[in-house]
């Protein structure tokens, strides 16, 4: 049974595409045939983050409109053999994505894929709505910041009512929280909402905490999803999150402040990072 | 890790960031130039070019760069669809 | 509260909706037209804009005589003073019939309208209350019609709770709670953790910035309407 996951948030710029890319890589690396789809209309991002921007020939809307078939549009990832990308359309027509069209594409993908990751655009308009409509799982990406938390809460409200599962009275979408751009240092100072603060307000199971990391920018610069940067904290955090999603018990590694690198540099013994 | 290893790590860290920014710049320049050239064209040109290439390729051995489709704006307000095909020497033409 | 149209057909050009509208009532105690005119004119002089163009209902409840009033003339007096008589209520059957003939429709008498009558239903809770156990997210609205509303989970900021009766919130209340929305002034709001953006009873409201923080939040908090003022107190 194919599992469809939507990566959503409401608020823009919190890390949806970064998460979609890394999550898809994480799943495919473990042998699951995975497709990651960019649901934005008019602005293409996923292809850049995945590093396949120069190989885009056909896109999501081309397939919906039968201007190309799925095999022509799907781009095989150069790092992971089981990973395929379906880029967004650059078309100006906002009505290009239709529920029927999206359903058709997802159904076709379901025949051969184990996981479909839907990268939602920001907001609550058509693209965002269609990205979540057919999902079985939702990863709500949230920054520890007031407007992000409120927008995520709003999104959770929509996930309980405006999805196919809700409309058909089936089991509700399984919701997960992914807290991104977390800085334990600032939380300790009292400058940033803590994990417990956010968890208390949103009250959904926590999938992972991704620390604020310079590796993320480097990853988008190079077009290599940050999960592939195994030395980076963000990369490892994403790896842990994928493991948790697949049912493994993984302790959260990046929620406590780590000791300053200078302190560690001049210490003769290596101190274990908490 | 001893001190010299850590120092190497620091230097390497800074070098790495510079390198990725340069790579990002290179990628952006290519993709934006490509997208700008597409922006003013009607959407179908790309597909039209590919279809024409496919048809010609059935008869003659030809590369993607040898086919160019463009919309040219005329002064009188109308546009012309211009198609340029560079054919190879007759010796290269595939026999049916 | 959204009212979805039933059987929306492209050809229909209106929908009929039930509504409760605020309106001034002119409660007559005597049928002396000259006196009525004098007093109305002097009232208008004191507050010229108070009644300008206002719809007004003529109430005959306090009239003791069975005589019939010249409603046409009364209408002229009212209109010339800037009021718009829209109907009549109360009085004897002959008085009502005379009013109808003079173009004043008959409105239901007080006892049939859901109003702030204290001896009547102190709490509008019907046989069953509406219970919600899942978190109420930002942007969601819940309306308990003709009953109380009980919420056991959290109410997020940006969420709205409406009830004709009382509202009980056992999770943190961070959104808006409006009790007694049909006018029941006896309605109350009970909550365990008050962090609401706005609370309201029967149309009277209090926003977050005007709420005092000195109410002890160890136990339940009760919000009631007293002398047209919202009061928050510990139970």
XYZ file of C-alpha atoms in Angstrom:
605
model
C 0.000 0.000 0.000
C 1.468 3.311 -1.070
C 1.751 5.858 1.685
C 1.277 9.527 0.871
C 2.951 12.077 3.123
C 2.347 15.823 2.967
C 4.990 18.216 4.246
C 3.057 21.323 5.187
C 3.197 24.299 7.512
C 1.016 27.235 6.533
C 3.797 29.703 7.173
C 6.362 30.189 4.430
C 10.093 29.770 4.764
C 10.076 27.376 7.705
C 11.744 24.461 5.950
C 9.110 22.509 4.034
C 11.104 21.996 0.858
C 14.295 21.312 2.811
C 12.352 18.713 4.773
C 10.635 17.207 1.722
C 13.976 16.777 -0.006
C 15.742 15.223 2.976
C 12.806 13.064 3.937
C 12.445 11.686 0.439
C 16.182 10.938 0.300
C 15.974 9.317 3.720
C 13.155 6.995 2.691
C 14.659 6.111 -0.679
C 18.074 5.408 0.903
C 16.405 2.678 2.879
C 15.209 0.978 -0.265
C 11.679 2.373 -0.491
C 10.762 3.568 -3.960
C 9.910 7.213 -3.347
C 8.492 10.038 -5.422
C 8.675 13.628 -4.226
C 6.277 16.129 -5.832
C 6.432 19.914 -5.807
C 2.859 21.193 -5.398
C 3.656 24.853 -5.896
C 1.952 26.599 -8.784
C 4.179 28.992 -10.632
C 7.258 28.874 -8.409
C 9.558 25.953 -8.656
C 11.809 25.152 -5.686
C 12.134 21.456 -5.132
C 14.205 20.899 -8.270
C 16.833 23.378 -7.056
C 17.053 21.854 -3.594
C 17.341 18.385 -5.132
C 19.955 19.589 -7.598
C 18.099 18.498 -10.722
C 17.071 21.895 -12.061
C 18.851 21.390 -15.338
C 17.105 18.136 -16.054
C 13.545 19.432 -15.897
C 11.778 18.863 -19.187
C 8.184 18.177 -18.221
C 6.361 19.033 -15.005
C 3.328 18.143 -12.886
C 0.902 20.196 -14.965
C 2.195 18.729 -18.231
C 1.306 15.290 -16.888
C -2.123 16.390 -15.654
C -2.869 17.894 -19.032
C -1.634 14.764 -20.818
C 1.066 16.786 -22.569
C 3.550 14.262 -21.251
C 3.337 10.974 -19.468
C 4.580 10.399 -15.939
C 7.744 8.616 -17.015
C 8.777 11.543 -19.169
C 8.262 14.006 -16.329
C 9.739 12.078 -13.405
C 13.407 12.881 -12.870
C 15.570 10.178 -11.383
C 17.729 11.474 -8.558
C 21.443 11.289 -9.230
C 22.296 10.181 -5.688
C 19.655 7.617 -4.827
C 18.383 5.183 -7.378
C 14.958 4.676 -5.799
C 14.164 8.384 -5.692
C 12.209 10.319 -8.330
C 11.247 13.969 -8.503
C 8.175 15.502 -10.131
C 8.808 19.221 -10.520
C 6.257 22.011 -10.240
C 4.924 23.915 -13.159
C 6.084 27.415 -13.920
C 2.700 28.124 -15.486
C 0.860 31.268 -14.496
C -2.493 29.513 -14.488
C -3.578 28.832 -10.912
C -6.371 26.532 -12.039
C -3.892 24.213 -13.666
C -3.832 21.882 -10.644
C -7.192 20.178 -10.347
C -8.332 17.608 -7.772
C -9.091 15.121 -10.543
C -5.745 15.713 -12.217
C -3.825 15.312 -8.993
C -5.805 12.194 -8.092
C -4.971 10.659 -11.438
C -1.242 11.274 -11.061
C -1.154 9.987 -7.489
C -3.072 6.890 -8.503
C -0.602 6.148 -11.252
C 2.327 6.644 -8.893
C 0.676 4.326 -6.373
C 1.075 1.444 -8.775
C 4.846 1.320 -8.393
C 5.901 3.621 -5.548
C 6.091 2.879 -1.824
C 6.061 6.486 -0.665
C 4.818 9.718 -2.213
C 6.105 12.859 -0.526
C 4.075 15.980 -1.320
C 5.952 19.238 -0.850
C 3.238 21.772 -0.071
C 3.551 25.461 -0.900
C 2.970 28.023 1.839
C -0.502 29.351 2.550
C -3.873 27.662 2.422
C -4.775 28.129 -1.214
C -5.203 25.562 -3.933
C -1.674 24.169 -4.074
C -1.509 23.702 -0.318
C -5.007 22.267 -0.191
C -4.353 19.731 -2.941
C -1.021 18.731 -1.418
C -2.772 17.665 1.790
C -6.016 16.441 0.304
C -4.914 12.917 -0.533
C -2.424 12.428 2.272
C -2.243 9.605 4.792
C 0.425 11.296 6.906
C 1.136 14.958 7.567
C 4.404 16.385 8.782
C 3.707 19.880 10.053
C 6.922 21.862 9.866
C 7.084 24.577 12.505
C 9.628 27.135 13.630
C 9.704 27.986 17.337
C 8.241 31.389 16.548
C 4.770 32.847 17.148
C 3.398 33.230 13.655
C 4.720 29.866 12.565
C 3.067 28.149 15.522
C -0.252 29.834 14.883
C -0.156 29.031 11.178
C 0.686 25.412 11.961
C -2.243 25.270 14.333
C -4.495 26.595 11.585
C -3.105 23.971 9.265
C -3.895 21.254 11.783
C -7.468 22.472 11.816
C -7.648 22.156 8.056
C -6.058 18.721 8.150
C -8.887 17.441 10.316
C -11.588 18.744 8.027
C -10.463 19.537 4.513
C -8.951 16.258 3.417
C -10.326 13.259 1.535
C -9.991 11.117 4.643
C -12.037 13.572 6.675
C -14.682 13.899 3.993
C -15.014 10.133 3.634
C -15.111 9.601 7.364
C -12.023 7.369 7.316
C -9.310 7.303 9.976
C -7.875 10.787 10.281
C -4.531 11.795 8.811
C -1.656 10.910 11.138
C -0.162 14.247 12.156
C 3.434 14.778 13.209
C 5.288 17.860 14.379
C 8.719 18.644 12.990
C 10.293 21.545 14.805
C 12.931 23.242 12.637
C 15.539 25.976 13.145
C 15.710 25.127 16.822
C 18.431 26.725 18.914
C 18.792 25.196 22.395
C 21.075 28.071 23.349
C 18.405 30.671 22.668
C 15.782 28.565 24.361
C 17.954 28.426 27.440
C 18.355 32.201 27.350
C 14.626 32.533 27.217
C 14.675 34.135 23.767
C 13.038 31.290 21.935
C 9.939 29.177 22.427
C 10.966 25.816 23.789
C 10.052 22.420 22.464
C 7.668 21.921 25.373
C 6.015 25.302 24.701
C 5.312 24.425 21.093
C 4.300 20.870 21.889
C 1.866 22.072 24.522
C 0.137 24.404 22.103
C 0.020 22.138 19.086
C -0.422 18.863 20.972
C 0.574 16.419 18.232
C 3.247 13.695 18.308
C 6.780 15.028 17.816
C 8.628 13.531 14.861
C 11.869 15.439 15.257
C 13.742 18.596 16.117
C 16.065 19.972 13.457
C 18.607 22.402 14.869
C 19.404 25.720 13.243
C 22.330 24.799 11.033
C 24.599 26.353 8.462
C 24.605 23.032 6.698
C 21.132 23.781 5.332
C 22.321 26.735 3.290
C 25.309 24.779 2.047
C 22.960 21.995 1.046
C 20.754 24.221 -1.084
C 23.833 25.886 -2.575
C 25.118 22.566 -3.780
C 21.773 20.972 -4.600
C 22.384 18.100 -2.223
C 19.681 17.573 0.404
C 21.128 18.166 3.864
C 20.438 14.618 5.036
C 23.311 13.574 2.765
C 25.672 15.733 4.828
C 26.111 13.052 7.453
C 28.547 15.091 9.505
C 26.127 17.961 9.989
C 23.726 18.180 12.908
C 20.787 18.992 10.673
C 21.584 16.057 8.436
C 21.721 13.693 11.374
C 18.536 15.128 12.829
C 16.711 14.470 9.563
C 18.079 10.940 9.516
C 16.747 10.418 13.028
C 13.367 11.815 12.013
C 13.063 9.399 9.100
C 13.973 6.541 11.413
C 11.310 7.603 13.876
C 8.747 7.858 11.116
C 9.507 4.270 10.156
C 8.860 3.159 13.714
C 12.309 3.133 15.290
C 12.833 4.494 18.787
C 15.443 7.203 18.431
C 16.269 9.638 21.256
C 16.256 13.331 20.350
C 19.857 14.454 19.985
C 19.760 18.181 19.357
C 17.457 19.635 21.945
C 20.030 20.443 24.583
C 22.728 23.033 24.265
C 26.066 21.631 23.143
C 29.266 22.980 24.658
C 31.032 25.733 22.744
C 33.576 24.519 20.187
C 36.287 26.728 21.667
C 35.854 25.053 24.994
C 36.134 21.722 23.289
C 39.148 22.765 21.230
C 41.292 23.500 24.229
C 40.185 20.560 26.256
C 42.553 17.638 26.129
C 39.860 15.048 26.547
C 36.994 14.833 24.072
C 33.745 15.653 25.791
C 30.735 13.773 24.563
C 28.213 16.054 22.902
C 24.897 15.838 24.699
C 40.986 14.961 17.710
C 44.170 16.892 18.441
C 44.662 20.619 18.018
C 46.106 20.581 14.532
C 43.235 18.403 13.357
C 40.777 20.856 14.858
C 42.527 23.796 13.198
C 42.412 22.014 9.873
C 38.746 21.414 10.454
C 38.161 25.136 11.069
C 40.044 26.167 7.937
C 38.320 23.481 5.896
C 34.991 24.681 7.252
C 35.509 28.200 5.970
C 36.820 27.017 2.643
C 33.820 24.768 2.264
C 31.394 27.649 2.643
C 33.149 29.680 -0.012
C 33.105 26.785 -2.375
C 29.415 26.108 -2.008
C 28.526 29.776 -2.535
C 30.457 29.722 -5.791
C 28.688 26.568 -6.854
C 25.355 28.140 -5.964
C 26.204 31.216 -8.030
C 27.177 29.091 -11.016
C 23.995 27.049 -10.820
C 21.835 30.141 -10.488
C 23.421 31.920 -13.407
C 22.751 28.992 -15.678
C 19.219 28.311 -14.572
C 18.117 31.961 -14.464
C 19.541 32.696 -17.902
C 17.633 29.690 -19.173
C 14.400 30.731 -17.459
C 14.631 34.365 -18.577
C 14.950 33.323 -22.182
C 11.857 31.174 -21.740
C 9.867 33.778 -19.863
C 8.753 35.906 -22.779
C 8.113 33.017 -25.057
C 4.752 31.342 -25.292
C 4.586 28.122 -23.302
C 4.316 25.809 -26.245
C 7.630 26.721 -27.885
C 9.678 24.330 -25.866
C 7.362 21.449 -26.643
C 7.079 22.478 -30.259
C 10.843 22.466 -30.584
C 11.041 19.010 -29.105
C 8.332 17.660 -31.396
C 9.982 19.139 -34.483
C 13.282 17.656 -33.410
C 11.673 14.251 -33.019
C 10.135 14.399 -36.484
C 13.317 15.510 -38.202
C 15.353 12.969 -36.264
C 13.303 10.233 -37.902
C 14.824 11.139 -41.257
C 18.059 12.936 -40.524
C 20.637 12.585 -37.789
C 20.334 15.865 -35.932
C 21.160 17.400 -32.524
C 18.930 19.392 -30.208
C 21.067 22.519 -30.708
C 20.534 22.357 -34.457
C 16.842 23.120 -34.119
C 15.716 26.557 -32.942
C 12.158 27.799 -32.661
C 11.485 31.420 -31.865
C 8.691 33.946 -31.888
C 9.777 37.186 -33.514
C 7.766 40.351 -32.931
C 7.217 42.399 -36.084
C 6.788 46.156 -36.165
C 3.217 45.952 -37.466
C 2.145 44.260 -34.247
C 2.076 40.696 -35.511
C 4.491 37.925 -34.609
C 6.270 35.420 -36.756
C 7.144 31.897 -35.749
C 10.680 31.358 -36.924
C 12.143 27.916 -37.297
C 15.841 27.357 -37.939
C 17.171 23.917 -38.693
C 20.848 23.279 -39.379
C 21.035 20.233 -41.579
C 24.182 18.152 -41.652
C 26.003 17.264 -44.896
C 24.050 14.954 -47.182
C 26.581 12.219 -46.376
C 25.296 12.126 -42.812
C 21.650 11.808 -43.744
C 20.236 8.493 -42.604
C 18.812 6.308 -45.295
C 15.254 5.194 -44.759
C -21.778 31.444 12.148
C -22.121 30.302 8.588
C -25.495 29.427 7.199
C -25.172 27.219 4.197
C -27.900 27.716 1.655
C -30.101 24.699 1.159
C -30.701 23.533 -2.386
C -28.702 26.289 -4.017
C -30.093 26.550 -7.457
C -28.491 29.065 -9.810
C -31.980 30.453 -10.612
C -32.904 31.468 -7.005
C -32.301 35.109 -6.254
C -32.780 35.191 -2.476
C -32.613 33.126 0.681
C -34.964 33.497 3.618
C -33.183 33.700 6.939
C -34.399 33.873 10.507
C -32.871 36.768 12.360
C -33.178 38.686 15.585
C -32.806 42.406 15.077
C -32.524 45.116 17.714
C -35.386 47.591 17.600
C -36.792 50.477 19.634
C -40.186 49.996 21.262
C -42.629 52.812 21.918
C -44.677 51.559 24.844
C -47.876 53.607 24.930
C -49.578 54.180 28.274
C -52.365 56.427 27.033
C -54.214 56.929 23.782
C -53.978 60.739 23.853
C -52.569 61.653 20.438
C -51.981 65.344 21.274
C -50.061 64.420 24.402
C -48.144 61.749 22.526
C -47.156 64.270 19.876
C -46.039 66.832 22.459
C -43.902 64.363 24.365
C -42.344 62.865 21.264
C -41.431 66.298 19.922
C -39.836 67.291 23.227
C -37.898 63.980 23.380
C -36.581 64.563 19.874
C -35.534 68.118 20.792
C -33.472 66.768 23.665
C -31.766 64.141 21.522
C -32.318 64.999 17.860
C -30.296 62.193 16.325
C -31.353 59.461 18.671
C -34.304 58.291 16.626
C -33.410 59.520 13.173
C -34.817 57.005 10.732
C -34.992 54.320 13.439
C -37.478 51.515 13.034
C -39.897 51.533 15.949
C -42.479 49.073 17.260
C -45.616 50.372 18.930
C -46.352 48.379 22.074
C -49.897 48.370 23.444
C -49.301 46.172 26.505
C -49.788 48.982 28.994
C -53.000 50.239 27.440
C -55.964 49.648 29.789
C -58.754 50.913 27.612
C -60.417 48.804 24.927
C -60.760 51.901 22.688
C -59.275 51.858 19.264
C -56.526 54.379 18.462
C -56.250 56.256 15.189
C -53.084 54.436 14.109
C -52.845 56.309 10.805
C -52.517 59.582 12.669
C -50.014 58.080 15.101
C -47.954 56.899 12.134
C -47.891 60.471 10.740
C -46.766 61.874 14.072
C -43.962 59.350 14.343
C -42.785 59.727 10.742
C -42.792 63.519 10.933
C -40.530 63.184 13.960
C -38.076 61.001 12.087
C -39.165 57.569 13.314
C -40.249 54.638 11.150
C -43.076 52.658 12.691
C -42.762 49.076 11.461
C -45.428 47.296 13.464
C -47.583 46.910 16.521
C -47.713 44.365 19.289
C -49.947 43.647 22.243
C -53.342 45.206 22.827
C -56.825 43.848 22.193
C -57.874 42.077 19.037
C -59.819 45.123 17.785
C -56.844 47.374 18.382
C -54.603 44.978 16.487
C -57.036 44.759 13.580
C -57.260 48.544 13.386
C -53.487 48.772 13.286
C -53.311 46.239 10.459
C -55.868 48.175 8.448
C -53.747 51.289 8.913
C -50.729 49.511 7.484
C -48.973 48.445 10.653
C -48.233 44.712 10.699
C -48.781 42.727 13.868
C -45.607 41.556 15.558
C -45.459 38.659 18.024
C -46.053 39.700 21.582
C -43.197 39.700 24.106
C -43.861 36.309 25.600
C -43.217 34.487 22.311
C -39.843 36.094 21.658
C -36.699 34.710 23.268
C -35.694 37.675 25.391
C -34.017 38.612 28.603
C -37.079 37.637 30.732
C -35.634 36.483 34.003
C -38.466 34.243 35.226
C -38.241 32.311 31.968
C -35.454 29.911 30.997
C -32.458 30.899 33.128
C -30.228 28.612 31.118
C -31.041 27.734 27.564
C -29.568 24.239 27.830
C -31.753 21.731 26.158
C -31.778 18.029 26.991
C -28.260 17.435 25.677
C -25.142 19.575 25.610
C -22.708 19.663 22.736
C -19.447 18.028 23.778
C -16.204 18.488 21.860
C -13.190 16.409 22.860
C -10.708 17.240 20.109
C -8.560 20.383 20.121
C -10.261 23.356 18.522
C -7.710 24.845 16.165
C -7.196 28.394 15.012
C -9.845 29.341 12.456
C -12.356 26.722 13.605
C -15.788 27.704 14.878
C -18.104 25.623 17.047
C -21.725 26.563 17.679
C -23.926 24.849 20.270
C -27.427 25.748 19.175
C -30.028 25.844 21.946
C -27.695 24.061 24.321
C -24.543 24.302 26.393
C -21.095 23.714 24.944
C -18.549 21.585 26.721
C -14.967 21.427 25.470
C -12.487 19.049 27.084
C -9.458 19.841 24.929
C -7.527 23.016 24.206
C -9.008 25.967 22.392
C -6.324 27.589 20.236
C -5.966 31.323 19.708
C -8.045 32.240 16.684
C -10.716 29.604 17.435
C -14.294 30.669 18.229
C -16.854 29.027 20.517
C -20.518 30.022 20.367
C -23.355 28.701 22.500
C -26.952 29.666 23.135
C -26.379 28.369 26.654
C -23.327 28.088 28.869
C -19.802 27.290 27.806
C -17.549 24.986 29.812
C -13.913 24.640 28.778
C -11.761 22.119 30.614
C -8.653 22.615 28.499
C -6.837 25.944 28.175
C -9.078 28.614 26.679
C -6.989 30.768 24.342
C -9.517 31.703 21.663
C -12.884 33.435 21.884
C -15.895 32.244 23.868
C -19.328 33.732 23.318
C -22.130 32.392 25.512
C -25.836 33.194 25.374
C -25.561 34.382 21.788
C -29.331 34.529 21.340
C -29.630 36.985 24.196
C -29.593 34.746 27.275
C -28.063 37.007 29.928
C -28.054 34.177 32.443
C -25.506 32.243 30.404
C -22.110 31.716 31.952
C -18.649 30.686 30.866
C -16.703 28.259 33.006
C -13.047 27.556 32.380
C -9.999 26.133 34.066
C -7.327 28.183 32.369
C -8.348 31.584 31.080
C -6.157 33.029 28.359
C -8.958 34.030 26.036
C -8.775 36.713 23.373
C -12.386 37.687 24.058
C -15.291 36.533 26.219
C -18.897 37.496 25.723
C -22.302 36.867 27.284
C -25.474 37.874 25.481
C -23.595 40.381 23.363
C -21.694 42.083 26.172
C -17.999 41.428 25.794
C -14.588 41.838 27.351
C -11.318 41.694 25.431
C -8.054 40.277 26.694
C -6.475 43.605 27.488
C -9.348 44.527 29.770
C -9.310 41.280 31.658
C -7.724 41.504 35.057
C -4.982 39.042 35.772
C -5.782 38.867 39.461
C -8.256 36.038 39.287
C -6.755 32.992 40.933
C -6.448 30.251 38.392
C -6.038 27.308 40.724
C -9.612 26.194 40.415
C -12.349 26.901 37.953
C -13.092 30.396 36.787
C -16.608 31.631 36.230
C -17.577 34.455 33.886
C -21.002 35.978 34.399
C -22.981 38.983 33.277
C -24.013 41.254 36.132
C -25.633 44.654 35.691
C -24.651 44.582 32.022
C -21.016 44.088 32.923
C -18.859 41.030 32.417
C -17.424 39.769 35.666
C -14.681 37.197 36.051
C -14.406 35.431 39.381
C -13.021 32.268 40.899
C -15.575 29.621 41.714
